[in-house]
mmCIF file of C-alpha atoms in Angstrom:
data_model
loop_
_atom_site.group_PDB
_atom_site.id
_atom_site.type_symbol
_atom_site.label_atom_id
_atom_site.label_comp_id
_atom_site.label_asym_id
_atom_site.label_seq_id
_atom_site.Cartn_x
_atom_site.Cartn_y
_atom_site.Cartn_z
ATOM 1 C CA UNK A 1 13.981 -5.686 -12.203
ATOM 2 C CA UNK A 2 15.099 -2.518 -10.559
ATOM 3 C CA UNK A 3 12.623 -1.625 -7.974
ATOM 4 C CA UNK A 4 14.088 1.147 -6.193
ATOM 5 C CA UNK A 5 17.191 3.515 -6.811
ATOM 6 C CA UNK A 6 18.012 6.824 -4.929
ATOM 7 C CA UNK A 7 20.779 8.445 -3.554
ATOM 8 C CA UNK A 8 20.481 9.214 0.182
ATOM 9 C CA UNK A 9 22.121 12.673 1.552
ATOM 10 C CA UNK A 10 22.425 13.338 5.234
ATOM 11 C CA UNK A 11 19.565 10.820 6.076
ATOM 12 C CA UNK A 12 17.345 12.432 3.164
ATOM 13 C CA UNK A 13 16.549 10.955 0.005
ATOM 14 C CA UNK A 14 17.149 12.653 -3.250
ATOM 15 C CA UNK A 15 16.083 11.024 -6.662
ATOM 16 C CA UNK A 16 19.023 9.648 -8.743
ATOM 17 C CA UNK A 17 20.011 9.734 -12.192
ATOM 18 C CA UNK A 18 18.874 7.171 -14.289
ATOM 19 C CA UNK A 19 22.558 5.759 -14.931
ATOM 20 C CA UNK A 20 23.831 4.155 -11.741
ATOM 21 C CA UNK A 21 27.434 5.539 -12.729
ATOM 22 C CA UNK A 22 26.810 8.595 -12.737
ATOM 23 C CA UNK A 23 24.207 8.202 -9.279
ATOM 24 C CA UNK A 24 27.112 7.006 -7.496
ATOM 25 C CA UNK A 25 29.958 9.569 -8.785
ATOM 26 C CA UNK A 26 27.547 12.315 -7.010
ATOM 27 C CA UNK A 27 27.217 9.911 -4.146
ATOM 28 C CA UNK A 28 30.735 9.755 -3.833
ATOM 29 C CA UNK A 29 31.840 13.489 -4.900
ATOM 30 C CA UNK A 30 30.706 14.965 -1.188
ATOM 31 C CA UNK A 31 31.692 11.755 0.889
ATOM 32 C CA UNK A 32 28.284 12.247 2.590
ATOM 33 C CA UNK A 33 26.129 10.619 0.926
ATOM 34 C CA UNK A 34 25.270 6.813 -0.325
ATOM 35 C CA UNK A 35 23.323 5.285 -3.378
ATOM 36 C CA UNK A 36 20.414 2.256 -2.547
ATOM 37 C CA UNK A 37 19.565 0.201 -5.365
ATOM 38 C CA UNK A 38 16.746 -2.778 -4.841
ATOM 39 C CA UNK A 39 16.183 -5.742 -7.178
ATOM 40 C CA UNK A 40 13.754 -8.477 -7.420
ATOM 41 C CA UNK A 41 14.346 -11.424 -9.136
ATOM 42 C CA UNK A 42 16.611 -9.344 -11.211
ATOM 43 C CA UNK A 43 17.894 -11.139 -14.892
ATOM 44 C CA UNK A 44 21.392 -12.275 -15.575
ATOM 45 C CA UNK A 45 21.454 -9.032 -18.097
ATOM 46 C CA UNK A 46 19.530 -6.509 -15.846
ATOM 47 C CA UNK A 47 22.226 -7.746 -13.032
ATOM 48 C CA UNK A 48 25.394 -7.105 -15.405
ATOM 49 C CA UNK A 49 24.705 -3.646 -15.408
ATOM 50 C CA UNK A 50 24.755 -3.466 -11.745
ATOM 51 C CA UNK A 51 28.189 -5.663 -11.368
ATOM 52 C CA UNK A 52 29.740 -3.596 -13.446
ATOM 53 C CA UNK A 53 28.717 0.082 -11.979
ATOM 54 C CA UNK A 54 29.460 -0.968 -8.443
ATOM 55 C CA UNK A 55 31.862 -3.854 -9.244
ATOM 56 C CA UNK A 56 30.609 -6.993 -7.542
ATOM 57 C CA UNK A 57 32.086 -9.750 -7.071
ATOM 58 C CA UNK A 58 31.679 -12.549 -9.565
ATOM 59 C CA UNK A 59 31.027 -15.345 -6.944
ATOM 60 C CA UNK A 60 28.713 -13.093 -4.612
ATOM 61 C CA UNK A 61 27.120 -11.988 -8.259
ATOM 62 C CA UNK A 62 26.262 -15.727 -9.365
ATOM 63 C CA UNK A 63 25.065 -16.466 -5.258
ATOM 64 C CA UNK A 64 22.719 -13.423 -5.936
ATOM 65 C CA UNK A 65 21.457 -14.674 -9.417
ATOM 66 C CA UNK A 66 20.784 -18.506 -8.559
ATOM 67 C CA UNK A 67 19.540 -17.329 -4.823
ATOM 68 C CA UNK A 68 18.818 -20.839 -2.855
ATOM 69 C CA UNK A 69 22.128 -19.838 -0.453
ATOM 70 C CA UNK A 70 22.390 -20.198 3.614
ATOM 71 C CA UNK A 71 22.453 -17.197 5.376
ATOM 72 C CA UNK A 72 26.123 -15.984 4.878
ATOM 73 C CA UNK A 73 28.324 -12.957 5.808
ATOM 74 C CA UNK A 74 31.374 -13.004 2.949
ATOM 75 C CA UNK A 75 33.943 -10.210 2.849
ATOM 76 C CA UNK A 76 35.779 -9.395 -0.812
ATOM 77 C CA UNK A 77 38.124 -6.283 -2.258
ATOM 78 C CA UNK A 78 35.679 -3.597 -2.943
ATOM 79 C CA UNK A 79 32.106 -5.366 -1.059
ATOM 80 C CA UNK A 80 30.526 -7.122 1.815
ATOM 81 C CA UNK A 81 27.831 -9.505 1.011
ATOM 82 C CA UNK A 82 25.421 -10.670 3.587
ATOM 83 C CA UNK A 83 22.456 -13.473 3.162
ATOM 84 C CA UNK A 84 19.347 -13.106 4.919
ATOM 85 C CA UNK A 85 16.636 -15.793 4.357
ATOM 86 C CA UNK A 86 13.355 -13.924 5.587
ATOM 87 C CA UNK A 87 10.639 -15.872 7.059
ATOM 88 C CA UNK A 88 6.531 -15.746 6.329
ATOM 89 C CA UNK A 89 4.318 -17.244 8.184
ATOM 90 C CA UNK A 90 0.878 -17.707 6.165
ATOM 91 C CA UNK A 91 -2.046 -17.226 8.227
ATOM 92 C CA UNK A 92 -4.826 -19.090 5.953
ATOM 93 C CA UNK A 93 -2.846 -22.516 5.887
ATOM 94 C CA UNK A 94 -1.101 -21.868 8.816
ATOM 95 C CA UNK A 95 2.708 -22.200 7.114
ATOM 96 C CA UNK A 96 6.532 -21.345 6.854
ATOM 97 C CA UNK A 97 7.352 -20.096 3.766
ATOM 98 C CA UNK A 98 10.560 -18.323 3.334
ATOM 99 C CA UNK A 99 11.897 -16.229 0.552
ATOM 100 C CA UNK A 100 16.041 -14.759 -0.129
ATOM 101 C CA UNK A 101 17.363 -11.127 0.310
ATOM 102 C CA UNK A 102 20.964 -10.451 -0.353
ATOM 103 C CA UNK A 103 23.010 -7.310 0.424
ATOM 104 C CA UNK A 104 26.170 -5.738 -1.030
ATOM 105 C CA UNK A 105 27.928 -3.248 1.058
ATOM 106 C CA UNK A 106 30.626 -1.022 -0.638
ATOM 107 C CA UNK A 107 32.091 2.259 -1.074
ATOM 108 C CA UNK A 108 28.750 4.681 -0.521
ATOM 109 C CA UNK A 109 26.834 2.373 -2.575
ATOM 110 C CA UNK A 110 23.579 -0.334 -0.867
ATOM 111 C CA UNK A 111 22.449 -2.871 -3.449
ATOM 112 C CA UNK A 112 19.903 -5.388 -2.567
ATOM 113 C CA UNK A 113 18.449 -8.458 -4.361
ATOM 114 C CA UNK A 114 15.452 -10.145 -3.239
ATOM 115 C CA UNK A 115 14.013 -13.522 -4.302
ATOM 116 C CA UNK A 116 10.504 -14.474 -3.147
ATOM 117 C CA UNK A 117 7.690 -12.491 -1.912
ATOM 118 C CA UNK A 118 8.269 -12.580 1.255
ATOM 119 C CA UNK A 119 11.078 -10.545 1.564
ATOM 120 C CA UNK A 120 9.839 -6.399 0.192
ATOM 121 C CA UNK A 121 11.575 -3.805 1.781
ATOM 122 C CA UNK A 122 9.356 -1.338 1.380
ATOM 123 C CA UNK A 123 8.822 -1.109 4.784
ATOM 124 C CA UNK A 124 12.134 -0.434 5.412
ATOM 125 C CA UNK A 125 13.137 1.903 3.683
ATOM 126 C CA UNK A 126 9.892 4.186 4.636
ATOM 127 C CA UNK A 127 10.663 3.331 8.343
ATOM 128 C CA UNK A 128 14.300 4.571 8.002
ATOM 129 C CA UNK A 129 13.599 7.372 5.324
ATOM 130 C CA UNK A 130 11.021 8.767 8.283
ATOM 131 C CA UNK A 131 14.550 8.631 10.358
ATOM 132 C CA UNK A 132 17.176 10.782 9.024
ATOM 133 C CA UNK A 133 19.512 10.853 12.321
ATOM 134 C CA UNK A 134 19.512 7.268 11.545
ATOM 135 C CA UNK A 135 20.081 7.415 7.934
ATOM 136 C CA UNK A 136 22.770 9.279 7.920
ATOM 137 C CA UNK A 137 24.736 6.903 9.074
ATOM 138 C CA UNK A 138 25.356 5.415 5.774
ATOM 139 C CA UNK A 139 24.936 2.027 4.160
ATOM 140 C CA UNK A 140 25.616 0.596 8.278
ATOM 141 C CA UNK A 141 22.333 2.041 8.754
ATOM 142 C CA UNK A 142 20.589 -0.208 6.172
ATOM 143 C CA UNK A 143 22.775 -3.124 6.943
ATOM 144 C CA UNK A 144 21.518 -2.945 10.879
ATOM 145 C CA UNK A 145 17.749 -2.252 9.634
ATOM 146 C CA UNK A 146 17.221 -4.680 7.684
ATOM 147 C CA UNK A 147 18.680 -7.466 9.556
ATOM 148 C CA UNK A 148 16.572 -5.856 12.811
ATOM 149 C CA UNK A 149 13.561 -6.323 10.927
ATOM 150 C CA UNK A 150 14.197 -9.787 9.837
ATOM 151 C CA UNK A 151 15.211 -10.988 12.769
ATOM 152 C CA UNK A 152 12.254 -9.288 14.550
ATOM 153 C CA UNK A 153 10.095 -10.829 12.214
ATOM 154 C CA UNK A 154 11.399 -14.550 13.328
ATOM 155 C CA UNK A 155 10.194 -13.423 16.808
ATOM 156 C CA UNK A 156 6.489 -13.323 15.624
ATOM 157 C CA UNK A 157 6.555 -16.437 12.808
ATOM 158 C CA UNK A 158 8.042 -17.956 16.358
ATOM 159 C CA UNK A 159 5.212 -16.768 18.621
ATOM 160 C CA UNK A 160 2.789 -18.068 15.964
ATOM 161 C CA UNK A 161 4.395 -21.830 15.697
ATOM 162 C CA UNK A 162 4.140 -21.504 19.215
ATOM 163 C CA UNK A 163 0.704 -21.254 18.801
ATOM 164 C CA UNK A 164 -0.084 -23.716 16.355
ATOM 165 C CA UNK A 165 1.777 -26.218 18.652
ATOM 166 C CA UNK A 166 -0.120 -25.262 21.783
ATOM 167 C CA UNK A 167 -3.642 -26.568 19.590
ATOM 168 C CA UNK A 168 -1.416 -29.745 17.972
ATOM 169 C CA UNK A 169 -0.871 -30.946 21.921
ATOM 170 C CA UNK A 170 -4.830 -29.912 22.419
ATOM 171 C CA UNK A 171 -5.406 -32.575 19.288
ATOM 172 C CA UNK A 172 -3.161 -35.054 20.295
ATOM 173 C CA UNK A 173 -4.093 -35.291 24.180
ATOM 174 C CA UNK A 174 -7.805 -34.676 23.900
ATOM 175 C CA UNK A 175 -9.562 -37.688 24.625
ATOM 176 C CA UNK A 176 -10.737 -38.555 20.944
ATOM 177 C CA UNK A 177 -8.749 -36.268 18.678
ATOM 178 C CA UNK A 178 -5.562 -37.681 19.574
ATOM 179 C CA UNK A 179 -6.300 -41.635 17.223
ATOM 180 C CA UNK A 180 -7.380 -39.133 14.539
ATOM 181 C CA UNK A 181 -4.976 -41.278 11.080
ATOM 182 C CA UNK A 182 -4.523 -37.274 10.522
ATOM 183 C CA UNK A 183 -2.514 -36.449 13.670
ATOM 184 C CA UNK A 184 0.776 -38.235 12.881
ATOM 185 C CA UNK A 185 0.490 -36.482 8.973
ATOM 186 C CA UNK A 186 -0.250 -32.959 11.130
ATOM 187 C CA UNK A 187 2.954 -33.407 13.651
ATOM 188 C CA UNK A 188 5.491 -34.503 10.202
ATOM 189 C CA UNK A 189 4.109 -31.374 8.670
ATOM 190 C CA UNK A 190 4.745 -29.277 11.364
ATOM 191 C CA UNK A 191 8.124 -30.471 12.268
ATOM 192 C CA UNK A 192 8.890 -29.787 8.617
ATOM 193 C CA UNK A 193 7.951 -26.297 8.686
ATOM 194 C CA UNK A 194 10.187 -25.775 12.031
ATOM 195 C CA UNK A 195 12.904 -27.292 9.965
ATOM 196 C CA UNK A 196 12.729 -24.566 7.357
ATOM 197 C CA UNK A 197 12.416 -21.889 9.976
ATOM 198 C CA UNK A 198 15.601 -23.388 11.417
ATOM 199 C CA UNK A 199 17.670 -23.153 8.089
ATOM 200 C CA UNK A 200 16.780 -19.279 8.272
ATOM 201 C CA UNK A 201 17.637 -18.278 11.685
ATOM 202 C CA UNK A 202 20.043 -20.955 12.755
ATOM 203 C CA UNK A 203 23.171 -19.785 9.815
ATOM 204 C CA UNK A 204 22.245 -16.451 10.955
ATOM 205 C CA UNK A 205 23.984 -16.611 14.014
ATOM 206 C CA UNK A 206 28.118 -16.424 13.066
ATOM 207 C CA UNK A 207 27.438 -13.919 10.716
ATOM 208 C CA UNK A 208 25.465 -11.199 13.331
ATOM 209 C CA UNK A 209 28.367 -12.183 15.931
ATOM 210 C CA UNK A 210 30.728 -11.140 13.203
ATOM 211 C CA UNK A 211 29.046 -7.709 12.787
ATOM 212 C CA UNK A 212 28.646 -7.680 16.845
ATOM 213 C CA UNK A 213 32.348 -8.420 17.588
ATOM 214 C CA UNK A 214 30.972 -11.386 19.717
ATOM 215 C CA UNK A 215 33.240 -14.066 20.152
ATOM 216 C CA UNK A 216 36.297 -15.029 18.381
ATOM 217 C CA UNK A 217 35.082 -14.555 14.728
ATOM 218 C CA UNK A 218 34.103 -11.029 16.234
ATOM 219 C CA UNK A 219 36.098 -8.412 14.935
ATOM 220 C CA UNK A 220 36.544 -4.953 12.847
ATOM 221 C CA UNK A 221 33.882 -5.573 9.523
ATOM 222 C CA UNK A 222 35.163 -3.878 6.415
ATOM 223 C CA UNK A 223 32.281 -1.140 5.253
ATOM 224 C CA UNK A 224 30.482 -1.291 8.344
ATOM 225 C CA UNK A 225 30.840 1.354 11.018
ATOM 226 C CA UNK A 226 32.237 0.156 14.421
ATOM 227 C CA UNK A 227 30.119 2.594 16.639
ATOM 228 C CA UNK A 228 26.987 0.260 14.982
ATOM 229 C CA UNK A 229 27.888 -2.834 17.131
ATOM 230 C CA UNK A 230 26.240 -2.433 20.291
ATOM 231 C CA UNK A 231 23.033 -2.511 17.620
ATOM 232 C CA UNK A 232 23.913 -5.611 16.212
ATOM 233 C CA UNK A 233 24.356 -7.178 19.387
ATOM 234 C CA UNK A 234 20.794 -6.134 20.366
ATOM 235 C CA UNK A 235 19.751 -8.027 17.294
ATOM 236 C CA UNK A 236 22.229 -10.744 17.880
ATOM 237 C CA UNK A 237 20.453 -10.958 21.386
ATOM 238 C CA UNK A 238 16.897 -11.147 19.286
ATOM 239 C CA UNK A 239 17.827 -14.156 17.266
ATOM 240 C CA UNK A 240 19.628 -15.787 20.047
ATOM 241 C CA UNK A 241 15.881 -15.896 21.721
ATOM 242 C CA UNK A 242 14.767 -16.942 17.996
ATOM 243 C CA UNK A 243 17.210 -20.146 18.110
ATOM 244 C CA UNK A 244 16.518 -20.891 21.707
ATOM 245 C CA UNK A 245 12.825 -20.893 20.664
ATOM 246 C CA UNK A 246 12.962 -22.817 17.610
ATOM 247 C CA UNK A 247 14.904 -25.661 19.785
ATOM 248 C CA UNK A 248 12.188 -25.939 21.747
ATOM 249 C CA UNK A 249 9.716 -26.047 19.393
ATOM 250 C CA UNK A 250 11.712 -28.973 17.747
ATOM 251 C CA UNK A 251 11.741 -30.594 21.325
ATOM 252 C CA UNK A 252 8.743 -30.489 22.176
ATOM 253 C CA UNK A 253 6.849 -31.668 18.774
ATOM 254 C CA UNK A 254 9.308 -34.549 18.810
ATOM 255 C CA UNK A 255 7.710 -35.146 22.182
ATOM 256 C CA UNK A 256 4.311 -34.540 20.829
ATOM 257 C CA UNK A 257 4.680 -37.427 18.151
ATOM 258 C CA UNK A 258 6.506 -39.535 20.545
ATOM 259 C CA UNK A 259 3.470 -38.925 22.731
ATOM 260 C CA UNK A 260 1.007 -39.932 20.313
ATOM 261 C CA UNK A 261 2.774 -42.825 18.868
ATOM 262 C CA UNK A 262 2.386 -43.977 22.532
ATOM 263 C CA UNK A 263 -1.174 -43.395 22.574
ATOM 264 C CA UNK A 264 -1.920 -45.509 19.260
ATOM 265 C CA UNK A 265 0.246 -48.251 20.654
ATOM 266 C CA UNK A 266 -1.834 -47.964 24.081
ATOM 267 C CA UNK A 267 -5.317 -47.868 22.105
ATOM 268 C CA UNK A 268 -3.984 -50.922 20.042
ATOM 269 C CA UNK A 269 -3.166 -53.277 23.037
ATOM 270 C CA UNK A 270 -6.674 -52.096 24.149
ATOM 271 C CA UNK A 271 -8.445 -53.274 21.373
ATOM 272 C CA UNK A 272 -6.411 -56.556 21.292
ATOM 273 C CA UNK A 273 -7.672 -56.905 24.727
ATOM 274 C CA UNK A 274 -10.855 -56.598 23.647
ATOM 275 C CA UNK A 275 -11.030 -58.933 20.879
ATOM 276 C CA UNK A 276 -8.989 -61.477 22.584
ATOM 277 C CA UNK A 277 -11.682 -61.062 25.953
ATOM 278 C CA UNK A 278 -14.555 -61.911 23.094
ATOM 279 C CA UNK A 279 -12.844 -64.359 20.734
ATOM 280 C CA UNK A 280 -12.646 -66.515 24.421
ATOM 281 C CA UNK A 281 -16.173 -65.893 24.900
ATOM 282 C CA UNK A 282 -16.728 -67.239 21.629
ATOM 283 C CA UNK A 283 -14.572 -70.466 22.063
ATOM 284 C CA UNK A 284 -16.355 -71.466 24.803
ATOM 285 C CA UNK A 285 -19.285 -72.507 23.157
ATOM 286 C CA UNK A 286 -18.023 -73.357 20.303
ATOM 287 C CA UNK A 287 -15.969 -76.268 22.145
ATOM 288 C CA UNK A 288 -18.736 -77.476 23.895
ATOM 289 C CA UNK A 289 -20.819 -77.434 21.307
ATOM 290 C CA UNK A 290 -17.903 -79.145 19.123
ATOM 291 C CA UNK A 291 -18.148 -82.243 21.477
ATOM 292 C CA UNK A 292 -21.534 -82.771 21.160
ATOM 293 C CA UNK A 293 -21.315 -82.339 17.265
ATOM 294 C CA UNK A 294 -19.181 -85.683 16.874
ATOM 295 C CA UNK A 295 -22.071 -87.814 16.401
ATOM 296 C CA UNK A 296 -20.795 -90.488 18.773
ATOM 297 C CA UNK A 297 -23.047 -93.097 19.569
ATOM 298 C CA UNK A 298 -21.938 -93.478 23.098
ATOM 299 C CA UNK A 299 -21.667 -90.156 24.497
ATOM 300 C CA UNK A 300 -22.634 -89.410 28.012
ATOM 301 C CA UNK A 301 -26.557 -87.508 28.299
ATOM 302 C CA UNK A 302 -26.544 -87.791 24.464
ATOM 303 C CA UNK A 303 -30.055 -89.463 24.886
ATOM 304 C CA UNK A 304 -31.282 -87.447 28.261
ATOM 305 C CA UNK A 305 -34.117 -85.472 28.189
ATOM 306 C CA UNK A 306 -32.795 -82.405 29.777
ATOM 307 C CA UNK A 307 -29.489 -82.637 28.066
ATOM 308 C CA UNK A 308 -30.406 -79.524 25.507
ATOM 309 C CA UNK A 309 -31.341 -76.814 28.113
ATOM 310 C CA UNK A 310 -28.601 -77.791 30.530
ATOM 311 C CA UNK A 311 -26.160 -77.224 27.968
ATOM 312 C CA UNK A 312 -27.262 -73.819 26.797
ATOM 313 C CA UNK A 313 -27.583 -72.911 30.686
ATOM 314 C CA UNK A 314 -23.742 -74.111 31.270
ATOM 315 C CA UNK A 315 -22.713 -71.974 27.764
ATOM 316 C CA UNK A 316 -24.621 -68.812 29.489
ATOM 317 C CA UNK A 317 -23.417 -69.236 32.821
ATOM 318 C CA UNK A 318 -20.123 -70.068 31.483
ATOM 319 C CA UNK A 319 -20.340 -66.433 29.021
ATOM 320 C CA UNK A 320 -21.435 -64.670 32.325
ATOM 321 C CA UNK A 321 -18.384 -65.642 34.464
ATOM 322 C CA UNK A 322 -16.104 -64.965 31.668
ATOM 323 C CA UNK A 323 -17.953 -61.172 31.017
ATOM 324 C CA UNK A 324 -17.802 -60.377 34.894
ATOM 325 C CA UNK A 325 -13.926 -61.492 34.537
ATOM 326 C CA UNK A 326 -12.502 -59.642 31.675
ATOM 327 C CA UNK A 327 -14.944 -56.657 33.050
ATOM 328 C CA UNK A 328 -13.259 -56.785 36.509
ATOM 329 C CA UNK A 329 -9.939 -56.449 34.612
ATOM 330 C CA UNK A 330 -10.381 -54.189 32.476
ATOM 331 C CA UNK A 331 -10.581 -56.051 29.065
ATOM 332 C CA UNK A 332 -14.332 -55.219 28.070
#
């Protein structure tokens, strides 16, 4: 469905008309002005319309429809389409969930299609319709904004796994919580969820050096205004922290579960020790009291007197050497 549609004036809004033709005719009849349509979830029919007002490409039309893309920057005739993958971090169950935005770029015209709920603009367009110096820079303007606030956004869904990681090493190292059969489950879980953070912001990175002119795929952006890359190298420089973070995080859980396998392996020899110390305790009885269960006829103090309570006092002596022993080592 259409969310939003206005056409934007020297940084000011002004409402529309109803028909997206004729909303970006007026757009284009002064050359300073631009028309911003949002989408969510739109329909294959609702999203026909739009293709053909602002002709879209077919291929960056059926990417936009079936959403489930990596972040992308893709150049065509008459558009630029770009593929964010915003990133929510869920505060009651402590997860990454991410959602899809998509931008087309062209000829005084923003359209933008989200997927997910985790992706409104809202935000963004009150921040920038509050900033008319800024708006009036044209569709760049809403390009650089809403990849700012995305990326800005990975900084604090970083800060928070950061968090949740700090109390997962707490867990695993504490002196009990650590051979909890719900640890290993908790450290898969979490690695998964870094995994989907890294399909966001990792892609992300050839497509803001593109719109930077960072490197060798740097270089002059059809529909985007050149004076607007020292901005997207600021937020170039933001996810670059966001990757460096996120390969950390992966580091360090890996050494987390690595950590904790190590424990359980520890706290398993330990209680082999243990039963192996008592299962010899055990067989030393048992063996002399096996010998003395043959019923043998001639068997040496089979027929003496103090034969019984000797016995028993060699067994406990015998159970009290081998306690003392496996204590002094460590093995009880």
């Amino acid at each position: 469905m259409i969310v939003d549609c206005a056409i934007y004036r020297d940084g000011h809004r002004t409402e529309g008309p109803e028909d997206l033709s004729d909303a970006l005719d007026q757009a284009r009849a002064t050359g300073d002005a631009f028309v911003w349509v949002g989408l969510h979830e739109p329909s294959e029919k609702e999203f026909d319309r739009v293709t053909e007002e602002f002709g879209l490409h077919p291929l960056a039309v059926e990417d936009a429809l079936k959403a489930h893309q990596r972040p992308k920057l893709e150049v065509y005739d008459d558009s630029l389409f770009l593929v964010l993958k915003p990133v929510v971090y869920e505060q009651e169950s402590d997860a990454v969930s991410t959602g899809e935005l998509m931008m087309f770029l062209g000829d005084s015209f923003v359209v933008t299609v989200r997927h997910g709920e985790g992706s409104s603009l809202g935000a963004v367009r009150s921040r920038l319709e509050q900033e008319p110096e800024l708006l009036g820079k044209g569709p760049t303007a809403v390009l650089y904004a809403i990849t700012d606030a995305a990326v800005d956004h990975y900084l604090d869904v970083a800060t928070e796994l950061q968090n949740d990681l700090e109390e997962l090493e707490t867990e695993v190292f504490s002196p009990s919580g650590g051979g909890s059969r719900h640890t290993a489950s908790r450290i898969y879980t979490f690695k998964r969820q870094i995994l989907e953070f890294r399909r966001a912001t990792g892609p992300l990175a050839p497509p803001l050096m593109r719109l930077s002119g960072v490197g060798q795929i740097g270089g002059a952006v059809p529909f985007v205004d050149d004076r607007a890359r020292p901005f997207f190298r600021d937020v170039n420089d933001h996810l670059t922290r966001v990757n460096e973070s996120v390969e950390g995080l992966d580091r360090l859980v890996s050494d987390v579960l690595s950590a904790h396998l190590a424990q359980m392996s520890v706290r398993q020899n330990d209680d082999m020790r243990k039963i192996s110390a008592w299962a010899a305790m055990a067989a030393v009885p048992t063996m002399i009291a096996g010998i003395y269960g043959m019923n043998f006829d001639h068997m040496p103090e089979l027929h003496w007197v103090w034969s019984y309570p000797v016995v028993i006092a060699l067994m406990a002596a015998l159970e009290v050497v081998l306690y003392r022993l496996f204590q002094r080592r460590g093995w009880l």
